[in-house]
Amino acid sequence: MTREGQSSPSSDRRQARMACRLAWKDDEPVRFFWRGRWHQVLRVQEAWLDAGRWWAGEKALWFYRVATANGVYELAAEGAGVAAAQVYRVYD
Amino acid sequence: MGGSGTLFHVHSAFSFLDGTSLPESLVAAAAARDIGTMALTDTHRLSGLVLFLKATAAAGIKPVAGATVRLAGDGGVLVLLVPGPDRYGQLTRILTHAHVEHARGAPAVERAALEEWGPGLVALSGGRRGVLDRLIYAGRHQAALREASWLKGVFGPRFFLEVGAGWLPGDRAIRRTLQELSEHLGIPLVATPEVHYAYPDDFALYDLLVAVRHGLRVEEPHPDRPLNAEGYVKSEVETARALGDLAAPALRGAAMLAEQLEPPDLLGRTRAPRFGDDPDAAQNRLAALAWAGARRRYGRHWRRAEVRIRHELRIITDLGFQDYFLAVEDVARFARTAGIRFAGRGSAADSVVAYCLGITHVDALARDLLFERFLSRERAETPDIDLDFDARRRDEVADYVRQRYGAEHVAAVATYQTFRARLALRQIGKVLGFPARDLDEVARSLPPRPLLQTEAAWEEVPELRELQVSPKARELLRWAARAEGIPRHIGTHLGGLVISSEPLLTVTPFETSAKGIQLAQFDKRDVEDLGLLKLDLLSLRTFTALTDTVASIRQVEPGFDDDRLPTADPAVYRRLQAADTIGTFQLESPAQRALARRLAPDRYEDIVASLALIRPGPIKGNMVDPFVARRRGEEPVRYPHPELEPILRKTFGVVLFQEQVIAIASQLAGFSPGEADQLRRVMTHARSTTEMERLGTSFREKAIARGIAPEVAGEVFQQMVGYASYGFNEAHAAAFAETAYRTVYLLDRYPGPYLTGLLNAEPMGFYPLDVLITEARRREIAILPLDIEQSEGPFFYDHAARGIRIGLLAVKGLEEKVATAIAEARKNPWQNPLQILERARVRLDLGAQLIRVGAFDRLRPDREHLLSEWLFANPLGLERPGGDRPWSLGERLHWEYQILGFGQSEQVMALFRPGLNARGFLTAAAANLKPDAEPIRVAGVPIRPHRPPTRSGRLIVFFSLLDETGLIDASLAEERYRRLGHFLFSAQHRGPLSVAGRMRQGTLMVTAMGPVPVR
């Protein structure tokens, strides 16, 4: 399982679009602010740690697959309690 | 005392590329994490178990034996744990089955094997790679239910569902299903973090090793590549955090399981075979054999050995080693009866009993050797008696042992092949994407020292500095350094056989070695801890050479017996003094020959001393110069104390042997010999100044109490400290000297048969074939070329022609069965000699090689035509390409070096000789005669460049140059090595070198070096 590399201008813009802010409780995200509004996490379906391309200097990221009222999202953050995060994937 | 945490699924480095940490590191990490019960569950292997048991005993952790096994067909794993000593043999049977019933390197367990030997063992479902989790993850819940039911049927209440803490995607969903299974089938959940390394920092190396295992580049994904660094030794708190809602029941299950498990009962008892049920039987038998042997060895003077033999027998039987001695004597007797040349080596030669039993050939009584260097009450370890056998027949001895004790009771000892510097560099470099050519260059240029040191000193190693490789190469070196020393796969110990009184399966699983031999899973240190009897049956090619030499000599001197050689033959010592000993045992290296020029040996003791002197210890400890000066009478002989004269007289006041260190401690300070040997060993291995001071104080006090002056006691102790680590075992030197003398004698008196024996026993010794062939020519022994009708398989010495006939087996890739077929095929008449090859069904390429090296020259000198005939069919009978022109020396040598590895017609430098002569280069033979300090130039093929330790600690390179007249030894000092070393060590520079310098005491001191001028 490897993550996509992100180094081009287009990917930088994509990164900006996916940026979000997390609120935590007991080391799990309880809501996230993305595209102008808060999304309440109803349930954390899965949580895992991905070391990434450590040989290229990438940092490890925590991933959370969360169910909200309007869909399932994968959020990526550097650690529990860190507000700055990314919406990594949106499930239809 | 151990804590409350548990670990049941742990892979050490003995899972071979599925774990990075040795058992000791894992246990240390576990102790720091408050773990109370810990299993070691390497994949299909128990190799780490002894180290694990010792480490857990020291750490106060309850150990559990176990293994991870892969189910055949399915590919999913199970973890098996041994709940108590009485179940251990079931696991060894399952693991043996896994190895023996499947292809080597791909062990697997059949379900039938689990059904037969599984009940009574504990089984865990194996985690994410386990049989159940894989099915659940794939959505095959019904299949998972069936699998779980089957496993419960086999293991009953001892089957548990493993709940991992790896923070992997899918963990939560899998845990939910496991919880349902648990409730539905009544199978307890057990918190089981899966461990592959001790600390989070080890993760990256683990990922690299997994990539090595699968042949991947680091960028390539694979299901076995670890996603994160969570495979370390976790505390209960860390595990609980990962398990979420299941933490409480899973941890309860783990605690419950821990209570059910008991450690195996493996260490601390003996399993050596006994000679007879009566406890005195072995003792009596050993004594009887020793006395009978004494009469044989000493004749009517046997009583001189009586006191000594009684002393040794008492210690041997008090320590309970009589069965071991009898086992070794039995093997020695078999070899003697079967006419297999052998000799005991090492400190066993300190024993008169071993001499009387015919195990060693050194009279320890006559040499006044200390038994306690070999065995003492204070040390009480099982003695180590190594036996060297004729390499060709060593396996017959091993077969005898298997027959004698039963195949179930005998196995070869394992050895663990670890990542060496070059392998680590190549394999990790490949993963990290370095070009193969770069890796090859760096690997070949690595000096022989740990990689971390090399990396730190990169700029100072000329052959590395010269390389044009990526700057990331140094980073690679750091990664490879972390892998250096990690076990990589299991191999077979060269000579070790282990014997058990109980069937070996009660102790170890078996694997099958590459040669099809039954192999125990433990190495030589572990088998000793397991109380097994280990025999060291080593192969020595020199003995093969000697056996062949004697057989050849007996063709013309039927009564020749090399056991009855005169020990003071002046010709032997003249040869040693002339340093003309290339091809001899232990005395042929440039360092030995340089010593011989200085020492001018003229007695047997000089040979014994030489073998002890040319070792890193005495060289660094500055023992060589004083010894030589005193032996030559250039310096007065002094003794640290008059009481030490009897001990040091034979070495002119210089402490040379370990036995002398022991004797000094006994004589001056009143230590018993056993205590003194302990002192010597502690001094050798002592790490702290505190410990050394304590020893020094003890020694001084005791010496002073015996009337020795304090300053003398202090000075002697300091000298002992230095000599303790540098001294050599005199018995070992004496044992080797016995063989060394024989080889010098035979080289002197029977050079043809002896050099032929050496050529057939290769690879061995210090020098390649080209050197030995050149030595033969130098001794005016003809080199009779390969001949399709007259050559045998091996080289043989033609007494009538006074020449060595090159053998068919010298052709690379030509096997014995082909040589036999050729010998058979040529018996019948032929019209075209190529019919010999056709009848023998020789492969096209091999036939061509034989033609190219002139095997048909005597019958058909037109090689070109013959090659063309052999290689190309000509159904139309057209005129063939190729002419009648005889091949030039250059052409012939080109093929000879390629196909035979040596110059059959001539040594290659003969080609360059006219040009070299014109430029004022000397031959090696002429240069060796030049006086010291005269500038000279020579050219030759560099032989065995090496960088041994020196007294000053500075780096000096020694090498030899070979030309058609022989060898000249040379040395390169440190400053010049930095400028010129790449000519000798770099992969980029091959072929002959031209060298300028000045002779000094038989060695060319190099001032300049470069390629040979071609024109």
Coordinates of C-alpha atoms in Angstrom, one line a residue, chain B residues 419-713:
Chain B
F419 CA 24.6 -11.0 6.3
R420 CA 28.3 -10.3 5.4
A421 CA 29.3 -6.9 4.4
R422 CA 29.3 -7.5 0.6
L423 CA 26.1 -9.5 0.6
A424 CA 24.3 -6.8 2.7
L425 CA 25.6 -4.1 0.4
R426 CA 24.5 -5.9 -2.8
Q427 CA 21.1 -7.0 -1.6
I428 CA 20.1 -3.8 0.1
G429 CA 21.6 -1.8 -2.6
K430 CA 19.5 -3.7 -5.2
V431 CA 16.4 -2.9 -3.2
L432 CA 17.3 0.8 -3.1
G433 CA 17.7 0.9 -6.8
F434 CA 21.5 1.1 -7.2
P435 CA 22.8 -0.1 -10.5
A436 CA 24.3 -3.6 -10.3
R437 CA 27.6 -2.5 -11.8
D438 CA 28.0 0.2 -9.1
L439 CA 27.2 -2.3 -6.4
D440 CA 29.7 -4.8 -7.7
E441 CA 32.5 -2.2 -7.8
V442 CA 31.8 -1.0 -4.2
A443 CA 31.4 -4.5 -2.9
R444 CA 34.7 -5.7 -4.4
S445 CA 36.5 -2.7 -3.1
L446 CA 35.4 -3.1 0.5
P447 CA 38.3 -3.7 3.0
P448 CA 37.9 -6.5 5.5
R449 CA 36.4 -4.6 8.4
P450 CA 32.9 -3.8 9.7
L451 CA 30.9 -1.6 7.3
L452 CA 30.3 1.1 9.8
Q453 CA 34.1 1.6 10.2
T454 CA 34.5 1.6 6.4
E455 CA 31.8 4.2 6.0
A456 CA 33.4 6.4 8.5
A457 CA 36.8 6.1 6.8
W458 CA 35.6 6.2 3.2
E459 CA 38.1 8.9 2.2
E460 CA 41.0 7.0 3.5
V461 CA 40.3 3.8 1.6
P462 CA 41.9 4.5 -1.9
E463 CA 40.0 1.9 -3.7
L464 CA 36.7 3.3 -2.5
R465 CA 37.7 6.9 -3.0
E466 CA 38.5 6.1 -6.7
L467 CA 35.1 4.8 -7.4
Q468 CA 32.7 6.9 -9.5
V469 CA 29.5 6.0 -7.8
S470 CA 26.5 7.8 -6.5
P471 CA 26.9 10.0 -3.3
K472 CA 24.2 7.9 -1.8
A473 CA 26.6 5.0 -1.7
R474 CA 27.7 6.0 1.8
E475 CA 24.1 6.1 2.9
L476 CA 23.7 2.6 1.5
L477 CA 26.7 1.5 3.5
R478 CA 25.0 2.7 6.7
W479 CA 21.9 0.6 5.9
A480 CA 24.0 -2.4 5.0
A481 CA 25.9 -1.9 8.2
R482 CA 22.6 -2.3 10.2
A483 CA 22.0 -5.6 8.4
E484 CA 25.5 -6.9 8.8
G485 CA 25.5 -9.9 11.2
I486 CA 21.8 -10.6 11.0
P487 CA 21.1 -14.3 10.3
R488 CA 20.0 -14.8 6.7
H489 CA 19.6 -18.5 6.3
I490 CA 20.6 -21.8 7.9
G491 CA 23.6 -23.7 6.7
T492 CA 25.5 -26.8 7.7
H493 CA 28.4 -26.5 10.1
L494 CA 31.5 -27.8 8.3
G495 CA 32.4 -30.6 10.6
G496 CA 29.9 -30.7 13.5
L497 CA 27.8 -33.8 14.2
V498 CA 25.6 -33.9 17.2
I499 CA 24.7 -37.1 19.0
S500 CA 21.9 -37.6 21.6
S501 CA 21.1 -40.5 23.9
E502 CA 17.4 -39.8 23.4
P503 CA 15.9 -39.4 19.9
L504 CA 17.0 -36.0 18.7
L505 CA 13.4 -35.0 18.0
T506 CA 12.9 -34.5 21.7
V507 CA 15.3 -31.6 21.3
T508 CA 15.3 -30.3 17.8
P509 CA 13.4 -30.4 14.6
F510 CA 15.3 -31.6 11.5
E511 CA 15.8 -29.9 8.2
T512 CA 17.5 -31.3 5.1
S513 CA 20.8 -29.7 4.1
A514 CA 21.7 -28.9 0.5
K515 CA 23.6 -32.1 0.4
G516 CA 20.6 -34.1 1.6
I517 CA 22.0 -34.6 5.2
Q518 CA 19.8 -34.5 8.2
L519 CA 20.4 -31.1 9.9
A520 CA 19.5 -30.1 13.5
Q521 CA 18.2 -26.5 13.8
F522 CA 20.7 -25.4 16.4
D523 CA 24.3 -24.3 16.1
K524 CA 27.4 -25.4 17.9
R525 CA 26.9 -23.2 20.9
D526 CA 23.3 -24.1 21.3
V527 CA 23.9 -27.9 21.1
E528 CA 26.3 -27.6 24.0
D529 CA 23.7 -25.8 26.1
L530 CA 21.2 -28.5 25.1
G531 CA 23.5 -31.1 26.7
L532 CA 24.1 -32.9 23.4
L533 CA 27.4 -34.5 22.5
K534 CA 29.1 -32.7 19.6
L535 CA 31.9 -34.2 17.5
D536 CA 34.0 -32.0 15.2
L537 CA 34.9 -34.1 12.2
L538 CA 36.7 -31.7 9.9
S539 CA 38.1 -32.0 6.4
L540 CA 41.7 -31.2 5.7
R541 CA 42.7 -31.3 2.1
T542 CA 46.4 -31.4 3.1
F543 CA 45.7 -34.9 4.3
T544 CA 44.2 -35.7 1.0
A545 CA 47.3 -34.4 -0.7
L546 CA 49.5 -36.4 1.7
T547 CA 47.6 -39.6 1.1
D548 CA 47.9 -39.2 -2.6
T549 CA 51.6 -38.3 -2.3
V550 CA 52.4 -41.4 -0.3
A551 CA 50.4 -43.6 -2.8
S552 CA 52.4 -42.2 -5.7
I553 CA 55.7 -42.7 -3.9
R554 CA 54.8 -46.3 -3.1
Q555 CA 54.6 -47.0 -6.8
V556 CA 58.4 -46.8 -6.9
E557 CA 59.2 -47.3 -3.1
P558 CA 56.7 -49.8 -1.9
G559 CA 57.8 -49.7 1.7
F560 CA 57.6 -45.9 2.1
D561 CA 55.9 -44.9 5.3
D562 CA 55.5 -41.2 6.1
D563 CA 54.9 -42.0 9.8
R564 CA 58.6 -42.9 10.1
L565 CA 60.2 -39.8 8.8
P566 CA 63.4 -38.6 10.5
T567 CA 62.5 -35.5 12.6
A568 CA 65.9 -33.9 12.2
D569 CA 66.5 -34.1 8.4
P570 CA 69.0 -31.3 7.6
A571 CA 67.6 -30.9 4.1
V572 CA 64.2 -29.9 5.7
Y573 CA 65.8 -27.1 7.7
R574 CA 67.9 -25.9 4.7
R575 CA 64.7 -25.6 2.7
L576 CA 63.0 -23.7 5.6
Q577 CA 66.0 -21.4 5.9
A578 CA 65.9 -20.6 2.2
A579 CA 62.2 -19.8 2.6
D580 CA 61.6 -22.3 -0.2
T581 CA 58.4 -23.7 1.2
I582 CA 55.6 -22.7 -1.2
G583 CA 53.1 -25.6 -1.1
T584 CA 53.8 -26.7 2.5
F585 CA 51.3 -26.8 5.3
Q586 CA 51.1 -23.5 7.3
L587 CA 54.7 -22.5 6.3
E588 CA 54.1 -21.2 2.8
S589 CA 52.7 -17.7 3.4
P590 CA 54.9 -14.7 2.7
A591 CA 54.9 -13.9 6.4
Q592 CA 56.1 -17.4 7.4
R593 CA 58.8 -17.3 4.8
A594 CA 60.0 -13.9 5.8
L595 CA 60.2 -15.1 9.4
A596 CA 62.1 -18.2 8.3
R597 CA 64.7 -16.1 6.5
R598 CA 65.3 -14.2 9.8
L599 CA 64.9 -17.1 12.2
A600 CA 67.0 -19.7 10.1
P601 CA 65.2 -22.7 11.7
D602 CA 67.4 -25.7 12.3
R603 CA 65.4 -27.7 14.8
Y604 CA 61.9 -29.0 15.3
E605 CA 61.0 -26.5 18.0
D606 CA 61.7 -23.6 15.5
I607 CA 58.8 -24.9 13.4
V608 CA 56.5 -25.1 16.5
A609 CA 57.5 -21.5 17.4
S610 CA 57.0 -20.3 13.9
L611 CA 53.4 -21.5 13.8
A612 CA 52.7 -19.6 17.1
L613 CA 54.5 -16.4 16.0
I614 CA 52.9 -15.6 12.7
R615 CA 49.5 -14.7 14.2
P616 CA 47.9 -11.3 14.7
G617 CA 48.4 -11.5 18.5
P618 CA 52.2 -12.1 18.6
I619 CA 52.8 -9.7 15.8
K620 CA 50.8 -6.9 17.4
G621 CA 52.3 -7.8 20.8
N622 CA 55.8 -7.4 19.6
M623 CA 56.9 -10.9 20.4
V624 CA 58.4 -11.8 17.1
D625 CA 61.5 -9.5 17.1
P626 CA 62.6 -10.4 20.7
F627 CA 62.1 -14.1 20.0
V628 CA 64.1 -14.0 16.8
A629 CA 66.9 -11.9 18.3
R630 CA 67.3 -14.2 21.3
R631 CA 67.0 -17.4 19.3
R632 CA 69.7 -16.1 16.9
G633 CA 71.9 -15.1 19.9
E634 CA 71.8 -11.5 18.9
E635 CA 70.3 -10.5 22.3
P636 CA 70.9 -12.0 25.7
V637 CA 68.2 -14.3 27.0
R638 CA 66.5 -12.8 30.1
Y639 CA 63.9 -14.2 32.4
P640 CA 61.5 -12.0 34.4
H641 CA 62.3 -14.2 37.4
P642 CA 64.7 -17.1 37.9
E643 CA 61.8 -19.3 38.8
L644 CA 60.4 -18.9 35.4
E645 CA 63.5 -20.2 33.6
P646 CA 62.2 -23.8 33.3
I647 CA 58.9 -22.5 31.9
L648 CA 60.4 -20.1 29.4
R649 CA 63.7 -21.8 28.5
K650 CA 62.3 -23.3 25.3
T651 CA 61.2 -19.9 24.0
F652 CA 64.3 -18.0 25.2
G653 CA 62.5 -16.1 27.9
V654 CA 59.7 -14.8 25.6
V655 CA 56.2 -15.8 26.6
L656 CA 54.9 -17.4 23.5
F657 CA 52.3 -20.0 24.5
Q658 CA 49.2 -19.9 26.6
E659 CA 50.4 -22.8 28.5
Q660 CA 53.3 -20.7 29.7
V661 CA 51.0 -18.0 31.0
I662 CA 49.2 -20.7 33.1
A663 CA 52.5 -22.1 34.3
I664 CA 53.8 -18.7 35.3
A665 CA 50.7 -17.9 37.4
S666 CA 51.0 -21.3 39.1
Q667 CA 54.7 -21.0 39.7
L668 CA 54.8 -17.5 41.0
A669 CA 51.4 -17.0 42.7
G670 CA 50.6 -20.5 43.6
F671 CA 47.4 -20.7 41.5
S672 CA 46.3 -24.3 40.7
P673 CA 46.7 -24.9 36.9
G674 CA 42.9 -24.8 36.6
E675 CA 42.7 -21.5 38.4
A676 CA 45.5 -20.1 36.3
D677 CA 43.7 -21.1 33.1
Q678 CA 40.7 -19.3 34.4
L679 CA 42.9 -16.3 35.1
R680 CA 44.3 -16.4 31.6
R681 CA 40.8 -16.6 30.1
V682 CA 39.5 -13.7 32.2
M683 CA 42.6 -11.6 31.3
T684 CA 41.9 -12.4 27.6
H685 CA 38.3 -11.3 27.8
A686 CA 38.3 -8.7 30.6
R687 CA 36.6 -5.6 29.6
S688 CA 37.0 -3.2 32.5
T689 CA 40.0 -1.8 34.2
T690 CA 38.4 -2.5 37.6
E691 CA 38.3 -6.2 36.8
M692 CA 41.9 -6.2 35.7
E693 CA 43.0 -4.3 38.8
R694 CA 41.2 -6.9 40.9
L695 CA 43.0 -9.7 39.2
G696 CA 46.3 -7.9 39.5
T697 CA 45.9 -7.3 43.2
S698 CA 45.0 -11.0 43.7
F699 CA 48.0 -12.1 41.7
R700 CA 50.5 -9.7 43.4
E701 CA 49.3 -10.6 46.9
K702 CA 49.7 -14.3 46.3
A703 CA 53.1 -13.9 44.7
I704 CA 54.3 -11.7 47.5
A705 CA 53.1 -14.2 50.0
R706 CA 55.4 -16.7 48.2
G707 CA 58.4 -14.5 48.6
I708 CA 58.4 -12.8 45.2
A709 CA 59.4 -9.1 45.3
P710 CA 56.5 -6.8 44.8
E711 CA 58.0 -4.9 41.8
V712 CA 58.7 -8.3 40.1
A713 CA 55.2 -9.5 40.8

